[in-house]
């Protein structure tokens, strides 16, 4: 029985204790620096608005579970959730349009939502200024979490089950051996522990520092006020047929405002003021805490609220007869990407984190963490929440501070999914960067890397584009961060040759006498002989997909992996450390070599002509078959060439060290000119990838999916024994309930972007994962999760901003099903 210490008794800590108890864990201590009845963290004064719908499926499902749990958490006949409904109104045409997209997310993730007219907004909320309202989105199952009460009930319930609470006790340090925790040091002695879960809210940075773990969150103050009584505050909302005394929770995002009622008073929250960063350590010791005096509650700065008050009085005219009775600047956590931080310390076993979590997502996050601890896997995908998802450069305090403040500012903005931040930029530049700038690259940012999406230099070829390759006109939304030049780049890749910067795709070196054993154990494939590359899956213990990777065996004990991101690196690093500890003769080292190396994807029917013109090595069909890797020299530059192709063409991934990068680019670019070579960007790359049927981890597939359902069963070697996830794979059903499907849009021109709901026979049954215009077939396509009963050639509809677009389920891949082009 593991000894568990949870740090913090806010809504997250209390829920984690409860979810662990529910799964049979018994040896649990919660340490809280404040008094238990009112610990004094963010939860103690959270107004508790729960708007469930989010662009992220994971976050939305966390919220739905929080609602479900708070409704079931009862005492004296009263639960902890006031399901008054949630109303977001639009006061600008852009917002009204965007609410349609949001309605789509709700439908995709299974939340009942209704787009309503101005009249309906007024019947739901008669205090609104009719003149301003263009329409709204109503979500009947949203409402108010009674967070402080929920914490008290969870404490009671878990105490009754044997959980020990030490309040007014501060954690001051973590006891550990080299690789695992052994206990927490507190203001009243040491508490032994095998597992420590930091639920310290915005004090997370301080807790992390105790174990040299950078926690990328920034505490920011956020203004909240209560008004004096509102004359005639109406009782009864349309949602409960007038039975409830509370109005729906309300968002006025065009002015960064939200509202709830407290009896006959209004509570108003504001995100429009300047970001006000706080250093938790500077807030001092928690002494006596009461409703007005707690570390998370700072002095109200009235001048910052002035615009909000003016806007509120116009928006809800009854407020003109009221004053601000009480206001404060309350502190809670923001992160660089807005997601919570959930997971284990990458190099110290037993130190876990669940921080930067809103009340809205609290029970969902707690359940997920408890599932991971007790079974190894949560039912909801955690990729977007993993503590280890950040690149090293994104953990720098200056980066965390700037981007988290930006998230505060943009929290209610209408953001196009491709819009990059303006700053900080140029964090990671590949060795080819200056040449890309010369070619007019349009850069977007990913993982800190500047990545070309297309090259303006290729505009000169638009006039040569054959009619069959001409892209369709796009609407205002899908034409953002897009250029028809991408069509030229796709066309040249399929008909001549193009070079792609693949440097940002993460490379990991696995070396040592245990390298092959490690990869054999964690993957579903077979590590080939030296000179071979295999495409394989990493599974969870539950048999679902943790990642899909390439393993290139460069030497007997040296592998180069192409993986999906920092989470994969952390996973492999931990697995390697455990193996090295368990069997020292099979030690293995895992090293991220991405930044020190670079790569060019050279693809297209003329790719071989290009390489041959600058290399004496054998790049012939027999000399280097598909899926082989070898060291070679290209224009005198030592390279590792892998015959692989995401775009489904003849060609190679050509890697070298960063110092040689620029010379490699110049050599290939120069040698390619006679063959029509151009540089090509990510739009073409993604489109060609999708046409060819390659899945993208994170958007198409994640830990919620198994290989069979994802159409990736080919990557599991039949009969293989002893790999992670094997027993789950063997016991799983051969007929999945859902499948990842490729859809072709019937009208040949409506491009979608992803996350849109998909309808079959009039019912919402799934959602789009990724989408593109498939240049080779001249039609937009999309991938979507659908019930397995929907089969090839059947018709579905995608809902895009309330418009239904017909599509047909297609057989995959759409291009070159026999791989004749790739294997040439
Ligand atoms: P906390 O409640 O802060 O709990 C952390 C606990 O850890 C604290 O009790 C602290 O005392 C303890 N602790 C820290 N360090 C130590 C240590 N060294 N030793 C022992 N104990 C320690 N969210 C919503 O979903 N909807 C809303 O409408 C909403 N509105 C908000 C309005 C305001 C004004 C504010 C400030 C926040 C709002 N939030 C809202 C956010 C929400 O309140 C927080 O995200 C949430 O309460 C965080 O819960 P927690 O348990 O992680 O943190």
XYZ file of C-alpha atoms in Angstrom, residues 43-612:
570
model
C -10.687 27.891 -4.126
C -11.621 29.758 -0.981
C -13.117 32.633 -2.910
C -13.731 31.173 -6.363
C -17.095 32.323 -7.694
C -17.328 28.878 -9.309
C -18.709 29.525 -12.774
C -18.577 26.350 -14.815
C -18.743 26.928 -18.559
C -17.967 23.451 -19.816
C -17.417 23.977 -23.523
C -13.868 24.379 -24.714
C -12.025 23.785 -27.954
C -10.262 20.941 -26.154
C -12.172 17.689 -25.903
C -10.143 16.726 -22.843
C -10.966 19.925 -20.979
C -14.639 19.691 -21.875
C -14.838 16.117 -20.618
C -13.079 17.149 -17.397
C -15.715 19.832 -16.941
C -18.634 17.481 -17.621
C -17.357 15.086 -15.013
C -16.927 17.929 -12.521
C -20.578 18.867 -13.052
C -21.680 15.256 -12.660
C -19.670 14.817 -9.488
C -20.713 18.073 -7.837
C -24.355 17.226 -8.542
C -23.893 13.915 -6.779
C -21.987 15.350 -3.816
C -24.771 15.911 -1.322
C -25.401 16.661 2.294
C -28.694 17.495 3.978
C -30.452 17.151 0.662
C -28.297 19.820 -1.021
C -25.696 19.156 -3.646
C -22.706 21.276 -4.676
C -23.806 22.479 -8.097
C -26.421 25.013 -9.039
C -27.291 24.033 -12.583
C -28.591 27.405 -13.720
C -27.266 27.079 -17.254
C -24.627 29.116 -19.028
C -25.273 31.913 -21.496
C -22.679 33.528 -23.713
C -23.927 36.489 -25.681
C -22.572 38.137 -28.786
C -22.460 41.900 -29.144
C -20.407 41.859 -32.345
C -20.981 40.035 -35.639
C -17.591 38.318 -35.245
C -18.609 36.888 -31.874
C -21.997 35.826 -33.170
C -20.236 33.939 -35.929
C -17.760 32.431 -33.503
C -20.500 31.163 -31.203
C -21.446 28.871 -34.076
C -17.972 27.372 -33.956
C -18.284 26.974 -30.214
C -21.662 25.335 -30.640
C -19.852 22.899 -32.918
C -17.319 22.036 -30.209
C -20.124 21.415 -27.721
C -21.789 19.080 -30.217
C -18.492 17.339 -30.983
C -17.799 16.681 -27.304
C -21.358 15.658 -26.399
C -22.649 18.773 -24.596
C -26.202 19.926 -25.314
C -25.975 23.528 -26.554
C -28.363 25.881 -28.329
C -27.719 28.913 -30.463
C -30.414 31.388 -29.528
C -31.809 34.635 -30.919
C -31.802 38.052 -29.288
C -35.366 37.452 -28.071
C -34.433 34.146 -26.558
C -31.433 35.726 -24.857
C -33.775 38.274 -23.357
C -36.197 35.650 -22.124
C -33.343 33.776 -20.535
C -31.925 36.964 -19.115
C -34.315 39.889 -19.062
C -31.754 42.295 -17.561
C -29.701 42.382 -20.746
C -29.593 45.524 -22.833
C -31.545 44.345 -25.868
C -29.922 46.922 -28.112
C -26.561 45.289 -27.691
C -27.426 41.610 -28.069
C -27.074 39.919 -31.450
C -27.638 36.383 -30.185
C -26.249 33.847 -27.795
C -25.189 30.330 -26.973
C -27.069 28.632 -24.167
C -25.762 25.545 -22.416
C -28.383 24.219 -20.024
C -26.042 21.933 -18.083
C -23.563 24.706 -17.140
C -23.835 26.388 -13.792
C -22.269 27.303 -10.497
C -19.956 25.108 -8.509
C -20.206 25.600 -4.786
C -16.491 25.040 -4.551
C -15.812 25.818 -0.900
C -18.742 23.658 0.200
C -17.603 20.856 -2.100
C -14.148 20.940 -0.509
C -15.661 20.640 2.962
C -17.877 17.690 1.937
C -14.957 15.968 0.245
C -12.844 16.456 3.366
C -15.625 14.983 5.525
C -16.122 12.048 3.193
C -12.433 11.208 2.877
C -11.770 11.714 6.592
C -14.503 9.185 7.277
C -12.659 6.819 4.926
C -9.435 7.238 6.881
C -7.618 10.077 5.088
C -5.510 12.065 7.548
C -5.541 15.876 7.249
C -2.758 17.959 8.758
C -3.866 21.563 8.585
C -1.899 24.684 9.509
C 1.080 22.599 8.414
C 3.392 23.882 5.759
C 5.436 21.673 3.459
C 8.965 23.067 3.558
C 10.958 20.449 1.654
C 10.902 17.073 -0.076
C 12.941 14.099 1.164
C 14.317 11.885 -1.575
C 16.906 9.409 -2.708
C 18.628 9.935 -6.047
C 15.604 8.865 -8.076
C 12.559 8.726 -5.824
C 10.754 10.626 -3.132
C 10.658 9.324 0.432
C 8.720 11.966 2.302
C 7.747 15.563 2.894
C 9.370 17.805 5.407
C 6.789 19.991 7.133
C 6.625 22.699 9.738
C 5.748 19.957 12.216
C 8.059 17.130 11.174
C 8.614 14.662 8.365
C 5.798 12.624 6.837
C 7.042 9.555 4.955
C 5.724 9.087 1.441
C 6.157 6.935 -1.636
C 4.000 9.266 -3.677
C 3.700 13.026 -3.239
C 1.035 14.885 -5.185
C 1.487 18.618 -5.323
C -1.944 20.267 -5.515
C -0.538 23.542 -4.270
C -2.332 25.715 -6.809
C -0.435 28.890 -7.557
C 2.194 27.952 -4.970
C 3.184 25.184 -7.402
C 6.359 26.955 -8.497
C 7.616 26.956 -4.888
C 6.827 23.260 -4.417
C 8.510 22.407 -7.712
C 11.646 24.284 -6.698
C 11.995 21.878 -3.762
C 12.716 19.110 -6.298
C 14.420 21.204 -9.014
C 11.322 20.968 -11.160
C 10.391 24.059 -13.167
C 6.624 24.486 -12.987
C 5.465 26.571 -15.944
C 2.690 28.523 -14.286
C 2.316 32.165 -13.415
C 0.092 33.389 -10.580
C -1.939 36.342 -11.794
C -4.424 38.519 -9.981
C -7.888 38.720 -11.516
C -10.546 41.217 -10.492
C -13.852 40.179 -9.035
C -16.489 42.449 -7.507
C -19.851 42.162 -5.851
C -22.411 44.882 -6.427
C -24.941 46.242 -3.986
C -28.480 44.808 -4.283
C -30.019 45.054 -7.713
C -33.558 46.372 -7.597
C -35.987 43.838 -8.988
C -33.436 41.131 -9.775
C -35.799 38.695 -11.447
C -36.338 35.290 -10.009
C -36.669 32.233 -12.145
C -34.881 31.284 -15.306
C -36.401 29.735 -18.378
C -34.247 26.697 -17.894
C -36.039 25.404 -14.849
C -39.426 26.674 -15.853
C -39.017 29.512 -13.407
C -38.348 27.243 -10.451
C -34.795 28.357 -9.795
C -34.032 31.633 -8.136
C -30.819 32.104 -10.053
C -30.100 33.493 -13.474
C -27.798 31.612 -15.826
C -24.132 32.356 -15.538
C -23.326 34.903 -18.194
C -20.381 35.797 -20.379
C -19.875 39.087 -22.194
C -16.653 38.137 -23.894
C -16.442 41.108 -26.196
C -15.568 43.144 -23.089
C -13.752 40.366 -21.162
C -16.501 40.088 -18.555
C -18.530 37.413 -16.814
C -21.424 37.559 -14.368
C -23.279 35.530 -11.788
C -25.741 36.422 -9.100
C -25.238 36.124 -5.362
C -28.806 36.384 -4.076
C -29.892 39.848 -5.205
C -26.358 41.017 -5.880
C -24.255 40.614 -8.982
C -20.771 39.153 -9.017
C -18.612 40.404 -11.891
C -15.295 39.009 -13.046
C -12.981 40.898 -15.384
C -10.128 39.826 -17.641
C -9.722 43.146 -19.416
C -7.300 44.743 -17.013
C -3.537 44.633 -17.382
C -1.999 41.335 -16.258
C -0.889 41.530 -12.626
C 1.714 38.861 -11.940
C 2.233 37.743 -8.366
C 5.096 35.821 -6.775
C 3.465 33.296 -4.449
C 6.475 33.207 -2.137
C 6.036 36.917 -1.515
C 2.552 36.435 -0.088
C 4.043 35.294 3.193
C 2.923 32.656 5.658
C -0.748 31.894 5.937
C -1.718 33.021 9.381
C -5.296 33.679 10.325
C -7.544 33.277 7.349
C -11.016 34.689 7.018
C -13.242 35.621 4.125
C -11.492 38.934 3.554
C -8.039 38.067 4.656
C -6.308 35.277 2.806
C -3.121 34.932 0.797
C -4.937 34.578 -2.515
C -6.933 37.761 -2.044
C -5.146 41.014 -2.772
C -6.251 44.597 -2.400
C -8.790 45.755 -5.015
C -7.361 48.271 -7.481
C -10.480 50.246 -8.367
C -8.980 52.166 -11.285
C -8.309 48.912 -13.165
C -11.975 47.993 -12.903
C -13.329 51.299 -14.170
C -13.807 50.265 -17.846
C -15.476 47.050 -16.706
C -17.941 48.900 -14.560
C -18.847 51.266 -17.363
C -19.290 48.387 -19.825
C -21.325 46.403 -17.284
C -23.718 49.246 -16.599
C -24.383 49.551 -20.299
C -24.719 45.798 -20.765
C -26.968 45.271 -17.719
C -28.694 48.630 -17.283
C -30.079 47.741 -13.824
C -26.517 48.026 -12.565
C -26.797 51.770 -13.067
C -28.751 51.794 -9.827
C -26.044 49.961 -7.915
C -22.519 50.423 -6.657
C -19.576 48.172 -6.202
C -19.951 46.879 -2.684
C -16.814 44.842 -2.450
C -13.994 43.994 -4.823
C -10.725 42.140 -4.706
C -7.876 41.022 -6.907
C -7.893 37.236 -6.532
C -4.898 35.109 -7.454
C -4.867 31.977 -9.590
C -2.599 30.218 -12.068
C -2.088 30.753 -15.781
C 0.148 28.648 -18.032
C 1.872 29.245 -21.401
C -0.803 27.327 -23.343
C -3.730 27.690 -20.977
C -3.791 24.002 -20.071
C -3.402 22.515 -16.602
C -0.248 20.763 -15.402
C -0.774 17.112 -14.624
C 1.786 14.354 -14.319
C 4.949 13.041 -12.809
C 8.332 14.700 -12.378
C 10.355 13.484 -15.384
C 13.396 12.412 -13.393
C 12.167 11.951 -9.800
C 9.788 9.041 -9.308
C 6.847 9.578 -7.015
C 6.579 13.374 -7.328
C 3.311 14.232 -9.055
C 1.659 17.506 -9.908
C -1.960 18.597 -10.465
C -1.836 22.363 -10.741
C -3.141 25.306 -12.746
C -6.545 23.634 -12.656
C -9.789 25.609 -12.640
C -12.684 24.626 -10.406
C -14.404 23.792 -13.704
C -11.976 20.971 -14.462
C -11.033 19.996 -10.921
C -12.883 16.709 -10.449
C -12.056 15.623 -13.987
C -8.354 16.250 -13.503
C -8.434 14.521 -10.113
C -10.132 11.458 -11.555
C -7.644 11.280 -14.410
C -4.694 11.517 -12.054
C -6.173 8.890 -9.729
C -6.681 6.589 -12.719
C -3.083 7.073 -13.818
C -1.809 6.333 -10.306
C -3.986 3.292 -9.749
C -4.110 1.750 -13.235
C -1.369 3.458 -15.238
C -3.801 5.101 -17.637
C -6.640 7.613 -17.587
C -9.735 7.130 -19.735
C -9.461 10.726 -20.992
C -6.380 11.649 -23.022
C -3.898 13.757 -21.053
C -1.518 14.733 -23.860
C -2.508 18.412 -23.674
C -2.188 18.490 -19.879
C 1.016 16.548 -19.329
C 3.480 18.308 -17.139
C 6.208 17.185 -19.547
C 4.599 18.634 -22.705
C 6.786 21.746 -22.801
C 10.015 22.175 -24.696
C 13.010 23.196 -22.606
C 12.952 26.678 -24.055
C 9.346 27.001 -22.929
C 10.274 26.394 -19.315
C 12.400 29.525 -19.064
C 10.797 31.817 -16.461
C 10.744 34.726 -18.915
C 8.867 32.609 -21.468
C 6.392 31.354 -18.857
C 5.782 34.873 -17.635
C 5.249 36.458 -21.036
C 3.092 33.717 -22.534
C 0.973 33.198 -19.420
C 0.226 36.920 -19.268
C -0.697 36.779 -22.915
C -3.112 33.943 -22.156
C -4.736 36.086 -19.506
C -5.173 38.903 -22.010
C -6.534 36.600 -24.719
C -8.659 34.375 -22.538
C -11.931 35.492 -24.180
C -10.569 36.467 -27.591
C -11.642 34.844 -30.836
C -8.506 33.014 -31.862
C -7.954 31.245 -35.141
C -6.408 27.850 -34.383
C -3.359 28.648 -36.512
C -2.685 32.122 -35.186
C 0.764 32.090 -33.629
C 1.808 34.320 -30.799
C 3.612 37.448 -31.905
C 6.105 37.268 -29.083
C 8.316 35.615 -28.016
C 9.330 34.437 -31.484
C 12.497 33.299 -33.206
C 13.275 31.083 -30.224
C 14.492 28.096 -32.211
C 15.791 28.539 -35.715
C 16.883 25.685 -37.898
C 20.230 26.022 -39.712
C 18.251 26.710 -42.891
C 16.506 29.748 -41.482
C 18.316 32.471 -43.396
C 17.752 30.676 -46.701
C 14.083 30.250 -45.830
C 13.807 33.963 -45.127
C 15.421 34.649 -48.502
C 12.719 32.513 -50.124
C 9.978 34.465 -48.373
C 8.956 31.758 -45.949
C 5.703 32.357 -44.070
C 6.576 31.145 -40.595
C 4.284 29.807 -37.916
C 5.594 28.694 -34.566
C 5.465 25.204 -33.080
C 7.346 23.946 -30.033
C 9.383 27.140 -30.175
C 10.509 26.373 -33.756
C 9.933 28.725 -36.662
C 8.389 26.548 -39.342
C 7.758 27.627 -42.948
C 4.163 27.051 -44.056
C 4.850 28.102 -47.622
C 7.426 30.114 -49.537
C 6.415 33.302 -51.315
C 9.227 32.640 -53.812
C 7.056 29.879 -55.251
C 4.351 32.381 -56.217
C 6.088 32.710 -59.600
C 4.954 29.133 -60.365
C 1.261 29.801 -59.768
C 0.869 30.685 -63.436
C 2.222 27.266 -64.438
C -0.105 25.348 -62.136
C -2.135 22.928 -64.305
C -5.909 23.313 -64.020
C -6.229 19.979 -62.246
C -4.035 21.283 -59.393
C -5.748 24.610 -58.911
C -6.905 25.031 -55.320
C -10.395 26.260 -54.406
C -11.239 29.696 -53.078
C -11.407 29.665 -49.300
C -13.676 31.545 -46.917
C -12.379 34.245 -44.561
C -11.735 31.774 -41.792
C -9.905 28.979 -43.605
C -7.934 31.447 -45.693
C -6.128 32.745 -42.610
C -2.496 31.642 -42.512
C -3.023 30.025 -45.879
C -1.786 30.669 -49.389
C -2.639 28.986 -52.697
C 1.129 28.755 -53.139
C 0.834 25.557 -51.108
C -0.825 24.024 -54.177
C 2.301 24.736 -56.203
C 4.415 23.070 -53.544
C 2.193 19.981 -53.471
C 2.143 19.801 -57.268
C 5.919 20.026 -57.527
C 6.341 17.330 -54.848
C 4.131 14.919 -56.762
C 5.454 15.750 -60.202
C 9.097 16.839 -59.745
C 10.846 17.194 -56.379
C 10.658 19.378 -53.288
C 12.644 19.818 -50.103
C 11.068 20.142 -46.679
C 12.684 21.280 -43.454
C 12.002 18.399 -41.072
C 14.356 19.609 -38.341
C 11.600 20.336 -35.795
C 10.406 16.708 -35.848
C 11.897 15.409 -32.610
C 14.824 13.027 -32.783
C 15.962 10.868 -29.907
C 19.091 8.784 -29.721
C 18.830 5.548 -27.754
C 22.188 3.921 -27.110
C 23.918 1.294 -25.005
C 23.776 -2.475 -24.659
C 20.126 -2.275 -23.564
C 18.954 -0.030 -26.399
C 17.320 -2.694 -28.530
C 15.853 -4.492 -25.502
C 14.260 -1.260 -24.319
C 12.646 -0.492 -27.649
C 11.533 -4.082 -28.120
C 9.802 -3.902 -24.745
C 8.052 -0.544 -25.155
C 7.080 -0.808 -28.815
C 4.779 -3.056 -30.825
C 7.227 -3.707 -33.641
C 10.580 -5.339 -34.172
C 13.753 -3.336 -34.116
C 15.400 -4.324 -37.384
C 19.018 -5.139 -38.102
C 21.507 -2.307 -38.419
C 20.492 -0.366 -41.519
C 16.760 -0.875 -41.075
C 13.974 1.433 -39.960
C 10.674 0.336 -38.464
C 7.448 2.224 -37.924
C 5.865 1.171 -34.685
C 3.569 2.149 -31.832
C 4.176 2.843 -28.179
C 1.147 1.650 -26.250
C -0.168 2.316 -22.778
C -0.735 -0.565 -20.367
C -4.362 -0.347 -21.412
C -3.334 -1.120 -24.995
C -4.140 2.351 -26.345
C -1.788 4.485 -28.421
C 0.791 6.472 -26.473
C 2.678 7.419 -29.616
C 3.688 6.298 -33.091
C 7.388 6.433 -33.849
C 10.132 5.431 -36.250
C 13.082 3.431 -34.954
C 16.159 3.532 -37.169
C 18.915 1.133 -36.172
C 22.107 2.971 -37.039
C 24.454 0.523 -35.329
C 24.150 -2.578 -33.160
C 23.630 -0.532 -29.989
C 22.642 2.794 -31.483
C 19.123 3.774 -32.497
C 17.689 7.017 -33.801
C 14.010 7.580 -33.099
C 11.564 10.023 -34.606
C 8.988 10.689 -31.883
C 6.134 13.082 -31.281
C 7.286 15.460 -28.609
C 8.517 16.067 -25.116
C 6.038 13.613 -23.579
C 7.594 10.760 -25.556
C 11.058 11.814 -24.498
C 10.071 11.880 -20.815
C 8.426 8.459 -21.122
C 11.424 6.852 -22.829
C 13.884 8.501 -20.474
C 12.049 7.089 -17.472
C 11.763 3.632 -19.027
C 15.493 3.698 -19.799
C 16.397 4.709 -16.269
C 14.255 1.938 -14.795
C 15.799 -0.637 -17.112
C 19.340 0.529 -16.315
C 18.597 0.309 -12.590
C 16.988 -3.107 -12.899
C 19.640 -4.716 -15.059
C 22.859 -2.699 -15.170
C 24.321 -4.935 -17.893
C 21.468 -3.683 -20.088
C 22.038 -0.012 -19.404
C 20.640 2.351 -21.938
C 20.853 6.056 -22.503
C 18.167 8.229 -24.070
C 19.231 11.574 -25.436
C 17.337 14.268 -27.310
C 19.442 15.194 -30.341
C 16.899 17.406 -32.121
C 18.579 20.750 -31.540
C 22.059 19.550 -32.437
C 20.961 18.017 -35.714
C 18.845 19.001 -38.678
C 17.003 17.285 -41.476
C 15.703 17.746 -44.983
C 12.920 15.664 -46.476
C 13.760 15.357 -50.165
C 10.760 13.904 -51.945
C 9.340 13.559 -55.414
C 9.816 11.459 -58.563
C 13.060 13.340 -59.384
C 14.530 13.013 -55.868
C 16.928 10.279 -56.942
C 18.248 12.389 -59.804
C 19.025 15.176 -57.360
C 20.909 12.972 -54.894
C 22.793 11.153 -57.595
